[in-house]
Short mmCIF file of C-alpha atoms in Angstrom, two decimals:
data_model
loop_
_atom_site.label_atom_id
_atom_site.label_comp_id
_atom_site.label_asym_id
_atom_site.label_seq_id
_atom_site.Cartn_x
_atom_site.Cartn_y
_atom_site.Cartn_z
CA UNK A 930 -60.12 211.33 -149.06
CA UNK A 931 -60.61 208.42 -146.81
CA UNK A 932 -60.75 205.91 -149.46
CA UNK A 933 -58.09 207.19 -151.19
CA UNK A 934 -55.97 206.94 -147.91
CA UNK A 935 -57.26 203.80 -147.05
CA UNK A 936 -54.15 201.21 -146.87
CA UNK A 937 -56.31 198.27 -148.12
CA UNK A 938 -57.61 200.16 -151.03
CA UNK A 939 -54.94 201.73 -152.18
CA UNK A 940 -52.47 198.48 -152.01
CA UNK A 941 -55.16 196.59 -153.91
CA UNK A 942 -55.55 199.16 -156.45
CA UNK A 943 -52.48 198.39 -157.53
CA UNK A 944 -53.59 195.17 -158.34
CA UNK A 945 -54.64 193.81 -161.23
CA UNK A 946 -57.34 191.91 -159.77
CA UNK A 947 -60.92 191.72 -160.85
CA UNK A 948 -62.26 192.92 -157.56
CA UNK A 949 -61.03 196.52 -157.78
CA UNK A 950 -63.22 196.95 -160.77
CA UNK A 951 -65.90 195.26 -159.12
CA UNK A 952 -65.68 197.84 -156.41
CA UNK A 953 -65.61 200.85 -159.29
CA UNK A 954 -68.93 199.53 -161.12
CA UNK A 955 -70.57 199.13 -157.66
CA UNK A 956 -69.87 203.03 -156.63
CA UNK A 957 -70.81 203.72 -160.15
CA UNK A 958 -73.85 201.97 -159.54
CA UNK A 959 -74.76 203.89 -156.67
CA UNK A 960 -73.66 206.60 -157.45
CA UNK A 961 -75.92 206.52 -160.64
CA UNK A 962 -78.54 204.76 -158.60
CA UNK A 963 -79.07 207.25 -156.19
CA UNK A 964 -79.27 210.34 -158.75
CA UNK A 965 -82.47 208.55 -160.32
CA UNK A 966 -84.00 207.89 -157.14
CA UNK A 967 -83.13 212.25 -156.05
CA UNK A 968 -84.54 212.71 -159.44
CA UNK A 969 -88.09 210.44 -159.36
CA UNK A 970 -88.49 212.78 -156.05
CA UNK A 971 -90.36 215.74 -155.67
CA UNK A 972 -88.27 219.13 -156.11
CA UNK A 973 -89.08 222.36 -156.41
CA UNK A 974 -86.44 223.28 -158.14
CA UNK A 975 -86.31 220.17 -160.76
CA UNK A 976 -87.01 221.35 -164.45
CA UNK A 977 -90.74 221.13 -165.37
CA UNK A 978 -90.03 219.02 -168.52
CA UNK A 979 -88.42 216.55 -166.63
CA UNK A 980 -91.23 214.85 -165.31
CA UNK A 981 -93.28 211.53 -165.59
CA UNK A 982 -92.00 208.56 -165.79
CA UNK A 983 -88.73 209.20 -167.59
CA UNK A 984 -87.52 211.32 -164.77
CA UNK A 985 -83.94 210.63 -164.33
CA UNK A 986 -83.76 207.67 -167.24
CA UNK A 987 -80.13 209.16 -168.67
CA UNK A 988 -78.72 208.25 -164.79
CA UNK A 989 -80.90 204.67 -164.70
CA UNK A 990 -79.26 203.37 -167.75
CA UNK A 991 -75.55 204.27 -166.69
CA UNK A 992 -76.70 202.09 -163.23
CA UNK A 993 -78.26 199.54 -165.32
CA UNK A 994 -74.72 199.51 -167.43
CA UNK A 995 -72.57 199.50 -164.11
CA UNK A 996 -74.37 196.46 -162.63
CA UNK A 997 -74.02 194.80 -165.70
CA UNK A 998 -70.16 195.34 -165.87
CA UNK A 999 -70.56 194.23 -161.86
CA UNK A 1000 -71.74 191.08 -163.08
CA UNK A 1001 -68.99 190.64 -166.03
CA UNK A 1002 -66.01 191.69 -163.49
CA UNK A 1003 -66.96 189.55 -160.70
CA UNK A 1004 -69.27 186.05 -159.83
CA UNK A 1005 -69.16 187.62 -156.31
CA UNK A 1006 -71.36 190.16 -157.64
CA UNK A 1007 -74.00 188.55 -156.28
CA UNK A 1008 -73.33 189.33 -152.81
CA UNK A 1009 -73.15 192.92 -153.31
CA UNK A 1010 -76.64 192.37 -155.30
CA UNK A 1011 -78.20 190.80 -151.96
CA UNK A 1012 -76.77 193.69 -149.96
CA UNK A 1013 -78.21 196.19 -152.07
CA UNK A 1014 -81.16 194.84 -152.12
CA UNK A 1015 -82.26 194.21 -148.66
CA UNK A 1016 -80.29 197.73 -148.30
CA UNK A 1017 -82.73 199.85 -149.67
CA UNK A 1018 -85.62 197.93 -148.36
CA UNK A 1019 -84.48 198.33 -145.19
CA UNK A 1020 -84.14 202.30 -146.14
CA UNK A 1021 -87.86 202.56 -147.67
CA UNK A 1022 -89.17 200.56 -144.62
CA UNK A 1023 -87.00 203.45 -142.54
CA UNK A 1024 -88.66 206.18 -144.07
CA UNK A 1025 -92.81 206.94 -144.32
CA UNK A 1026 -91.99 209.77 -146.70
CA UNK A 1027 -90.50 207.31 -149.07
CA UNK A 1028 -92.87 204.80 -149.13
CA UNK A 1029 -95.41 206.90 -149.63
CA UNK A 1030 -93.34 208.45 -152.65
CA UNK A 1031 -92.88 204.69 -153.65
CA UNK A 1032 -96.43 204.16 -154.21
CA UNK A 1033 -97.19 207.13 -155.56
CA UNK A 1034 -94.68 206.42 -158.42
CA UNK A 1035 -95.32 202.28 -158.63
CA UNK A 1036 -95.77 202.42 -162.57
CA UNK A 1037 -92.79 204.53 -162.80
CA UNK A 1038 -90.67 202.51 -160.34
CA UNK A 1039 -91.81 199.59 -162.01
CA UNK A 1040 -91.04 200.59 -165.55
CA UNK A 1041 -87.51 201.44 -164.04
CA UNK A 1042 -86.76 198.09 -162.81
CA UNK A 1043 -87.64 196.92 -165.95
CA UNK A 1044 -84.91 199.22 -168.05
CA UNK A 1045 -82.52 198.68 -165.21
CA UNK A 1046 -82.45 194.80 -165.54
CA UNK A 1047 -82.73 195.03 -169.41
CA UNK A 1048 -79.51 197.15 -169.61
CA UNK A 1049 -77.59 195.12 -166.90
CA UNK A 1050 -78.71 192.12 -168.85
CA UNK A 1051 -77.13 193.39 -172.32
CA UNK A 1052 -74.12 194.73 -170.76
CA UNK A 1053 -73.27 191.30 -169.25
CA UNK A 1054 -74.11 189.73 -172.37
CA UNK A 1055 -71.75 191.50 -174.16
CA UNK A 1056 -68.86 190.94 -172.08
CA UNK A 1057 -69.36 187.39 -171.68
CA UNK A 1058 -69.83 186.64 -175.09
CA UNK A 1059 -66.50 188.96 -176.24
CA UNK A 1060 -69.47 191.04 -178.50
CA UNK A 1061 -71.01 187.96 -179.59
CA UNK A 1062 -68.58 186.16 -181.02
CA UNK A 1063 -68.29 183.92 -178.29
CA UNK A 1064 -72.58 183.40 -177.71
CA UNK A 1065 -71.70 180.06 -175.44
CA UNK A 1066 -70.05 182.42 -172.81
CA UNK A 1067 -73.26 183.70 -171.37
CA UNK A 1068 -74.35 180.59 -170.44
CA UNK A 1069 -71.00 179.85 -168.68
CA UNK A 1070 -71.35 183.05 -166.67
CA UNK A 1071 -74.58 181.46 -164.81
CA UNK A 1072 -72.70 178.04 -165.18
CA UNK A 1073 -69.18 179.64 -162.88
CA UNK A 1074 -70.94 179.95 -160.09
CA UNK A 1075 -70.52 176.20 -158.94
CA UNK A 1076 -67.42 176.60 -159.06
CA UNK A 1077 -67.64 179.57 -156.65
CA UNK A 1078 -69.88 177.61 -154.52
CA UNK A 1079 -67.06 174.92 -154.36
CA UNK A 1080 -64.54 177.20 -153.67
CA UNK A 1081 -66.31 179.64 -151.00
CA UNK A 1082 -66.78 175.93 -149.30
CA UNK A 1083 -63.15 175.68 -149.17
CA UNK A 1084 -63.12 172.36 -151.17
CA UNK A 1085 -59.88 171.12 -153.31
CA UNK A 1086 -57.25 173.53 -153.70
CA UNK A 1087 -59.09 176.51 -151.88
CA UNK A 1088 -58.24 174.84 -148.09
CA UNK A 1089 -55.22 177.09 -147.96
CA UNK A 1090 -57.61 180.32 -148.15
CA UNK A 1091 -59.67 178.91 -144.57
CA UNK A 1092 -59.88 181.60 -142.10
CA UNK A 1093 -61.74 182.19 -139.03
CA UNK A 1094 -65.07 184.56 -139.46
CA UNK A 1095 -63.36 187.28 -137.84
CA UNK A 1096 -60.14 187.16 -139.81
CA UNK A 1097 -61.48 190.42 -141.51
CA UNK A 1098 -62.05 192.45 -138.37
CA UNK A 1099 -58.72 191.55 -137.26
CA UNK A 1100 -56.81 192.57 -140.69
CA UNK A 1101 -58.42 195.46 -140.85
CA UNK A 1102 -58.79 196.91 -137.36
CA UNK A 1103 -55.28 195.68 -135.46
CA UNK A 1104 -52.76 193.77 -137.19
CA UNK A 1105 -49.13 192.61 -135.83
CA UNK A 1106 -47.08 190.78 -138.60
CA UNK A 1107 -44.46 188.66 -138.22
CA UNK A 1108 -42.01 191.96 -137.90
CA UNK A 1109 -43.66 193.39 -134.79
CA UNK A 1110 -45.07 196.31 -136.73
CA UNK A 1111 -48.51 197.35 -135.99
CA UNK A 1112 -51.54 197.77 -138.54
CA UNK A 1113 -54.81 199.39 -138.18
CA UNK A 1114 -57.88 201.30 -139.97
CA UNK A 1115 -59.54 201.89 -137.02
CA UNK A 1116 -59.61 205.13 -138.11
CA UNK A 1117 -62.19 204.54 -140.61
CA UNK A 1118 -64.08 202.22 -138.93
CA UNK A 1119 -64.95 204.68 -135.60
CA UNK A 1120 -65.89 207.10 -138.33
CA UNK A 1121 -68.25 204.92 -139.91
CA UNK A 1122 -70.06 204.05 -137.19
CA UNK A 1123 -70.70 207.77 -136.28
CA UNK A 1124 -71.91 208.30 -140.11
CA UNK A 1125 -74.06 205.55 -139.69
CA UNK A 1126 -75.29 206.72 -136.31
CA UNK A 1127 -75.49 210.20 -138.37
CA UNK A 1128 -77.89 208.36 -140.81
CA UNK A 1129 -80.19 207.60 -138.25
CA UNK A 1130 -81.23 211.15 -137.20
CA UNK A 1131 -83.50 213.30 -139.94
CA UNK A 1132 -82.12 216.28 -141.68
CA UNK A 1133 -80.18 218.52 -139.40
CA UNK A 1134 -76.52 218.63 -138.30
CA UNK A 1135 -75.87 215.58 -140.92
CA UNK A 1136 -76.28 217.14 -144.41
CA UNK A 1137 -75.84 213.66 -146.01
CA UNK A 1138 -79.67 212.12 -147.01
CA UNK A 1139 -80.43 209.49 -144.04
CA UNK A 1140 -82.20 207.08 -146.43
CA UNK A 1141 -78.90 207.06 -148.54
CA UNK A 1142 -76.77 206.89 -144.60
CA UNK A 1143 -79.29 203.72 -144.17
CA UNK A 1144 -78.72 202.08 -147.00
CA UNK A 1145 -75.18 202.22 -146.92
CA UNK A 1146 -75.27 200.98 -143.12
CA UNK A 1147 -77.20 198.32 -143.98
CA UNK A 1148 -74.84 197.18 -147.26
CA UNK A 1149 -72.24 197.50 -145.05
CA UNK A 1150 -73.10 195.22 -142.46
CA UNK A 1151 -74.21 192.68 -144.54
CA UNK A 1152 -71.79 192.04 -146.76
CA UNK A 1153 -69.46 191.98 -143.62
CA UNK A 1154 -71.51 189.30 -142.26
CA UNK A 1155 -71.85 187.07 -145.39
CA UNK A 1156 -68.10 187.41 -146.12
CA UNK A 1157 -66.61 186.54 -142.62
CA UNK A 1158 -69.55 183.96 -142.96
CA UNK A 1159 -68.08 182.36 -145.73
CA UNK A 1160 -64.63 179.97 -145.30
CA UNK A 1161 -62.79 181.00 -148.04
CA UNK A 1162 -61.09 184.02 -147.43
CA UNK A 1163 -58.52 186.21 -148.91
CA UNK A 1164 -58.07 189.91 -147.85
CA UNK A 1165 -59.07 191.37 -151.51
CA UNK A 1166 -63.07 190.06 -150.78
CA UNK A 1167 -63.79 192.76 -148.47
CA UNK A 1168 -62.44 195.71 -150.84
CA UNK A 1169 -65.98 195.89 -151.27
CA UNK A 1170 -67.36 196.27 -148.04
CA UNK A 1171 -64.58 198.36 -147.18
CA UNK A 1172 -65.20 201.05 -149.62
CA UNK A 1173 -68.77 201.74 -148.10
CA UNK A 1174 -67.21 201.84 -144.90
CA UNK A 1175 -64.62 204.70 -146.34
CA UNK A 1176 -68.10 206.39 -147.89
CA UNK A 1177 -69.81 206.36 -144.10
CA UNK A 1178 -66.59 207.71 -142.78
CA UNK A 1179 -66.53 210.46 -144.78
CA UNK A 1180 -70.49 211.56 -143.58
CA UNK A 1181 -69.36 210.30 -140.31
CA UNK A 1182 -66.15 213.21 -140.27
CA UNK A 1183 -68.49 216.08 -141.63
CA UNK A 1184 -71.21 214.99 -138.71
CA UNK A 1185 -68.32 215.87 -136.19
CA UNK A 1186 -66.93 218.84 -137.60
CA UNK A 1187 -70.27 220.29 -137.61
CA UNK A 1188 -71.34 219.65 -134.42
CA UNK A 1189 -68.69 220.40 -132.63
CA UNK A 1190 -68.90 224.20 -130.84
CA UNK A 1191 -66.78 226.96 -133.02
CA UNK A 1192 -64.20 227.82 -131.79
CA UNK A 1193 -61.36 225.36 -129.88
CA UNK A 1194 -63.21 222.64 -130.00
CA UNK A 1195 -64.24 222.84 -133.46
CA UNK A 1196 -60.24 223.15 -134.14
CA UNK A 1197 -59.47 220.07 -132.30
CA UNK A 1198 -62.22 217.96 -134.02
CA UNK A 1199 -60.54 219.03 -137.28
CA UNK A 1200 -56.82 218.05 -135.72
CA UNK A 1201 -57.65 214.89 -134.98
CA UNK A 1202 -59.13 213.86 -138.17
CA UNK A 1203 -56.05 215.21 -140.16
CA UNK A 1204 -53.90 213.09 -137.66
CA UNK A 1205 -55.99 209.87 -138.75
CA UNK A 1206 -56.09 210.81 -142.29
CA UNK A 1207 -52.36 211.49 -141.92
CA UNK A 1208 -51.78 207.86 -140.26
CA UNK A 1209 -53.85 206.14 -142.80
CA UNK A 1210 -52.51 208.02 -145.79
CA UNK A 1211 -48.95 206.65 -144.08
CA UNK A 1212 -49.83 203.43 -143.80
CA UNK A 1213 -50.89 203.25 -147.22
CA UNK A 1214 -47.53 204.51 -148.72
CA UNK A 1215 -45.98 201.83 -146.32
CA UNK A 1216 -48.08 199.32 -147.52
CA UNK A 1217 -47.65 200.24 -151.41
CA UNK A 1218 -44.08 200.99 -151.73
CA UNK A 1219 -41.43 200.52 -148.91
CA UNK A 1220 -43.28 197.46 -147.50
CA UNK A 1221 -45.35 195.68 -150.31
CA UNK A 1222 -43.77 192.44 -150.31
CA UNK A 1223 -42.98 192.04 -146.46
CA UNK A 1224 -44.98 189.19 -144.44
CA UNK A 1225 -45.63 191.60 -142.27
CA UNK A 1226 -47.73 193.60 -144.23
CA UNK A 1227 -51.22 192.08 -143.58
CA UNK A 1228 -52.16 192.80 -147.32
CA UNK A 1229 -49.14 191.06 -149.02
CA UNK A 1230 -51.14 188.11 -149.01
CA UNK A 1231 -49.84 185.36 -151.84
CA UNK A 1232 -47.69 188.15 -153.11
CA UNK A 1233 -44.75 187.39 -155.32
CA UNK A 1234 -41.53 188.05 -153.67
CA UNK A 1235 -38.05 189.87 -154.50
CA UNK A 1236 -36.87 186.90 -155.40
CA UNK A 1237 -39.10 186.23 -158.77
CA UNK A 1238 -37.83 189.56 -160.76
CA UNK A 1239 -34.00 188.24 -159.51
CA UNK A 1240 -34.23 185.09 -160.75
CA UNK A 1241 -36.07 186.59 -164.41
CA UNK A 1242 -32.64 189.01 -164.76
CA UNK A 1243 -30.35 186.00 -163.91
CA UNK A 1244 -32.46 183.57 -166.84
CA UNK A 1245 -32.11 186.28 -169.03
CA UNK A 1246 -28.24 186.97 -168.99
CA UNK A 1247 -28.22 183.39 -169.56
CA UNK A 1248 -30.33 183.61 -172.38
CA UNK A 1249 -27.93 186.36 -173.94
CA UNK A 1250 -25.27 184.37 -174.29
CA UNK A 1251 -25.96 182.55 -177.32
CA UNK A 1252 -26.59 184.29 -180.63
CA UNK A 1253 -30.03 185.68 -181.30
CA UNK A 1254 -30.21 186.42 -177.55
CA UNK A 1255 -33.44 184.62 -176.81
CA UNK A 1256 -32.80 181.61 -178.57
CA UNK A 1257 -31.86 179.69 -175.26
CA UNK A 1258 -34.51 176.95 -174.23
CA UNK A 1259 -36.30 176.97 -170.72
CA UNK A 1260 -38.37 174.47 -169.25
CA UNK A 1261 -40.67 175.73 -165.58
CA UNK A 1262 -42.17 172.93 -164.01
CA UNK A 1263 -44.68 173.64 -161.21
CA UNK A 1264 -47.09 171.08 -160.04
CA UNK A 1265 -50.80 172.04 -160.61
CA UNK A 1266 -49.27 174.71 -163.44
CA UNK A 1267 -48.74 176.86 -160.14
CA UNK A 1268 -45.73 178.84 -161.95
CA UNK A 1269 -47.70 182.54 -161.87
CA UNK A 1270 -46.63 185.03 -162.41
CA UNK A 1271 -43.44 183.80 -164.20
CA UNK A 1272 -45.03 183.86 -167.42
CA UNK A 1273 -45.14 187.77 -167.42
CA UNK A 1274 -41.31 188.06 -165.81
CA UNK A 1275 -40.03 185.48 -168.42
CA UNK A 1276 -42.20 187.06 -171.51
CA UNK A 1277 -39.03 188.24 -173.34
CA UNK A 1278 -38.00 184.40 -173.84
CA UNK A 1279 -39.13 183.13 -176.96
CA UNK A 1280 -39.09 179.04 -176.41
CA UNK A 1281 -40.24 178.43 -172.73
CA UNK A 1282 -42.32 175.48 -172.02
CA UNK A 1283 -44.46 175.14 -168.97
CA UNK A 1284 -44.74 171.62 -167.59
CA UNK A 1285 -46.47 170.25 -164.03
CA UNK A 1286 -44.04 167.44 -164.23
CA UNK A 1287 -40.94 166.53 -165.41
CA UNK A 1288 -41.27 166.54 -169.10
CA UNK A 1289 -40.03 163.05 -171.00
CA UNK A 1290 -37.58 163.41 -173.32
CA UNK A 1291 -34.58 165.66 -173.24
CA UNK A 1292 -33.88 168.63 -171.29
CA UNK A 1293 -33.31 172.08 -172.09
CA UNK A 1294 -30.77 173.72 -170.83
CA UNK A 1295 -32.24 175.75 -168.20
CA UNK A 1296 -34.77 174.39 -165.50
CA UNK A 1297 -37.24 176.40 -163.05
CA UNK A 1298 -38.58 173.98 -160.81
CA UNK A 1299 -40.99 173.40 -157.74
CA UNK A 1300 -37.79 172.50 -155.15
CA UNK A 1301 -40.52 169.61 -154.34
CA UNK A 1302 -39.85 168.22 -157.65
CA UNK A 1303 -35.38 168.43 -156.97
CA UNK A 1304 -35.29 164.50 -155.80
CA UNK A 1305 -37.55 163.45 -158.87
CA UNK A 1306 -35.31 165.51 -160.70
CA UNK A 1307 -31.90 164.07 -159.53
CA UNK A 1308 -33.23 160.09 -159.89
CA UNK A 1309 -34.06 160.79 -163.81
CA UNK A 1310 -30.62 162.44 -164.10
CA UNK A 1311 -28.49 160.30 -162.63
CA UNK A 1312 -30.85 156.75 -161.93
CA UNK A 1313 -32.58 157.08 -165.43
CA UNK A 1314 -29.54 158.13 -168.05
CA UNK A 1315 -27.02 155.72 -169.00
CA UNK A 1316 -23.09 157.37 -168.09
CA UNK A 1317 -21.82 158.99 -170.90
CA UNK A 1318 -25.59 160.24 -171.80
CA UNK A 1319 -26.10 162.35 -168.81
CA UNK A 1320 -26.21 166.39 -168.92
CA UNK A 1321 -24.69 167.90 -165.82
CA UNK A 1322 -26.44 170.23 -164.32
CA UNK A 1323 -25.06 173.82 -162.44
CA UNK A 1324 -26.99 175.11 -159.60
CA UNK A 1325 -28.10 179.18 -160.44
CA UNK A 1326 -29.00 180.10 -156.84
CA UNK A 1327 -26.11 179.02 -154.70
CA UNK A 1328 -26.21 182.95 -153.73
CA UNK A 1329 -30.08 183.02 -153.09
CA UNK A 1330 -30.76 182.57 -149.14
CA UNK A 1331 -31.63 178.98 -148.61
CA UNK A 1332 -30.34 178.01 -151.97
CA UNK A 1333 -34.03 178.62 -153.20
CA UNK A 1334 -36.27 181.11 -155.13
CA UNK A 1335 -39.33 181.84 -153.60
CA UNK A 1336 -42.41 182.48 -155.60
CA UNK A 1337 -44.59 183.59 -153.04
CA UNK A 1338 -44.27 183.07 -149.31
CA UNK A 1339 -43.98 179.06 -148.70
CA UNK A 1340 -43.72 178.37 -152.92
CA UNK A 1341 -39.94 177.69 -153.27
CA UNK A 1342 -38.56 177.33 -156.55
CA UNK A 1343 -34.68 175.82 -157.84
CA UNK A 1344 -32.92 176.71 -160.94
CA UNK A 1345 -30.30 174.88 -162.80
CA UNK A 1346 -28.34 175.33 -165.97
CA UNK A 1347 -26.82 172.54 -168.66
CA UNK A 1348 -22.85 172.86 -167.99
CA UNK A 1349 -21.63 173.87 -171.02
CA UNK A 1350 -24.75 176.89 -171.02
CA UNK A 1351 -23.05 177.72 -168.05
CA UNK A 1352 -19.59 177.40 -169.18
CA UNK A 1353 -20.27 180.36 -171.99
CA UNK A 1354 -21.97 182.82 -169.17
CA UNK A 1355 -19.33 182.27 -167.22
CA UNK A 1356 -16.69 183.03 -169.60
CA UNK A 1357 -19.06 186.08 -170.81
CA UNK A 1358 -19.08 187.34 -167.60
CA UNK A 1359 -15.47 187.43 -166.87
CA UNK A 1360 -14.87 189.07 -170.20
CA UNK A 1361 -16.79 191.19 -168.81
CA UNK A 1362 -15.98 192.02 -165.47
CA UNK A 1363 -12.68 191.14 -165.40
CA UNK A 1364 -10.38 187.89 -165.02
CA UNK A 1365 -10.31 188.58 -161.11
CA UNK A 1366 -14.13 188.21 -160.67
CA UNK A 1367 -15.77 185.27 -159.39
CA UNK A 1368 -17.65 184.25 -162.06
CA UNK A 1369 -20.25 182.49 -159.61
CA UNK A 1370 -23.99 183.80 -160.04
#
């Protein structure tokens, strides 16, 4: 419930970002993880054929196939790796009952590992080679992580992702935006800390297992500390992080309701986490729907704004009015090839180039352009063509505020159309609407 309420995660899961599936193979991993390890322990009640050291194997291959699509979703994989490691050290170290279970069950444990890094390891193949058909990939999924390295450092174009180290505390436990609204998870966070004070006591008003309270703790807080650690930083790293924090709330909100006396008390404990499950599920639907594209929405980082989809519909009824519809010719030019994601709102077009200059050559009769690129634009128009060869050009977002689309916040882009282009949507459009409309865009 609290991860599903959760305005980070659910915002981002609309996102069709490689880190939300990172997130779902890393709770498949434990998940699975954690069923083997219950399962290599001594019950009662387990089946008598399921013993030695294939205990549990159907649930260690489905973890050793979720960290192996970890490692094809994501390089930052590794991080959550690190965490999980030194996570459930830190929970057999916590526990003498497991450590002595550890070495009673070293050749089992062993053989485990084994299987578990085997199956990751073909997984990951697979993926990076596309099924083998591409064999060179698996060597470029060791080879991307200099590239990460560069990035994380915040060299080249990564300087715009800088933030301070506690730029994820602050998104995530009070944010004001540019609009004055307020933002917080708080929620989630106070409940997490009780689980993982919860996790600390044995057995006994906590029903979750401590050792599996521990290790989450520990995963927790390190991959808090090695992400606000690192420069680069965009709101989407911590999904992972976060979603532990959403699984130690939850132990966290049964630890309350079952300590507290029956009765009033009881009631109220129960009140007050509906009202925080109530504020986060609001802030989520905020965040999702009526708010995803406002700046002051501290997850609408880089987003694409209103203004992308308007300036797709106006390209389009441009496009229509010559025949076969999408025959008209558009050139976008973005420095750096930063034009995403126009390429899936202009998909319909059939001939549109993509440029990170001002292509020699002629012109087609619709531009998309960086509004950095307008003055550059204007000298090879007027400075560059001889009179008599020149192609006027007719602004498409006089009625867009500023004159400008914008791409994403600070990304402004300018449109223009080839007079006589414009001259047929024009008199398209009064036909039309009518001879009294203003055939303006």
């Amino acid at each position: 419930m609290l991860a599903a309420t959760s305005p980070m995660l659910a915002f981002y899961s609309r996102y069709f970002i490689a880190e939300t599936l990172l997130v779902a193979f890393t709770f498949g991993a434990f998940a699975c993880g954690w069923r083997w390890v219950r399962a290599r322990s001594p019950d009662p009640a387990a089946e008598p054929e399921r013993s030695g050291r294939l205990r549990g194997a159907g649930w260690l291959v489905l973890a050793g196939a979720f960290i192996g699509l970890m490692h094809a979703a994501k390089e930052t994989c590794v991080i959550a790796f690190a965490a999980m490691l030194v996570g459930a050290g830190a929970a057999l170290a916590l526990s003498a009952d497991a450590r002595q279970r550890a070495r009673a069950d070293l050749p089992g444990l062993t053989l485990g590992a084994a299987v578990l890094l085997g199956v990751a390891a073909v997984v990951s193949a697979l993926f990076f080679s596309s099924f083998l058909a591409h064999p060179r990939g698996i060597l470029d999924s060791v080879a991307a992580y200099a590239g990460y390295a560069g990035r994380a450092s915040g060299r080249g174009d990564a300087s715009w992702h800088l933030h301070s180290w506690h730029y994820y505390l602050r998104l995530l436990l009070w944010w004001r935006g540019p609009g004055g609204g307020a933002w917080s998870e708080g929620a989630i966070a106070l409940l997490a800390v009780v689980g993982v004070a919860a996790g600390a006591r044995r057995r006994g008003a906590s029903r979750a297992d401590p050792q599996l309270v521990r290790f989450l703790g520990v995963y927790l807080l390190l991959m808090f500390a090695i992400y606000s650690a690192i420069p680069y930083k965009t709101p989407w790293c911590i999904l992972g992080a976060w979603h532990a924090a959403a699984l130690l709330a939850g132990v966290g909100a049964a630890f309350l309701v079952r300590v507290a006396p029956r009765g009033a008390a009881r009631t109220l404990v129960a009140l007050v986490l509906v009202a925080g499950v109530a504020h986060l599920a609001w802030q989520a639907y905020r965040a999702s729907f009526t708010a995803c594209a406002d700046p002051g929405n501290p997850y609408a980082y880089a987003q694409t704004t209103d203004d992308v989809p308007a300036l797709a519909r106006r390209i389009e009824q441009l496009a229509a009015v010559r025949p076969g519809e999408r025959a008209v010719e558009v050139q976008v030019i973005c420095p750096n090839n930063d034009y995403w994601p126009l390429p899936w709102y202009l998909r319909r077009l059939a001939r549109v180039g993509w440029h990170d200059a001002v292509p020699d050559g002629t012109l087609a009769p619709v531009l998309i352009m960086s509004a950095e690129l307008e003055p550059g634009f204007a000298r090879r128009l007027f400075v560059g063509t001889p009179p008599g060869r020149r192609t006027l050009y007719v602004d498409l977002l006089q009625d867009f505020p500023g004159g400008t689309a914008e791409l994403r916040p600070n990304s402004h882009l300018r449109a223009f159309a080839a007079a006589p282009l414009w001259e047929q949507y024009a008199v398209r459009r009064a036909q039309d609407t009518g001879p009294t409309k203003d055939a303006t865009p």
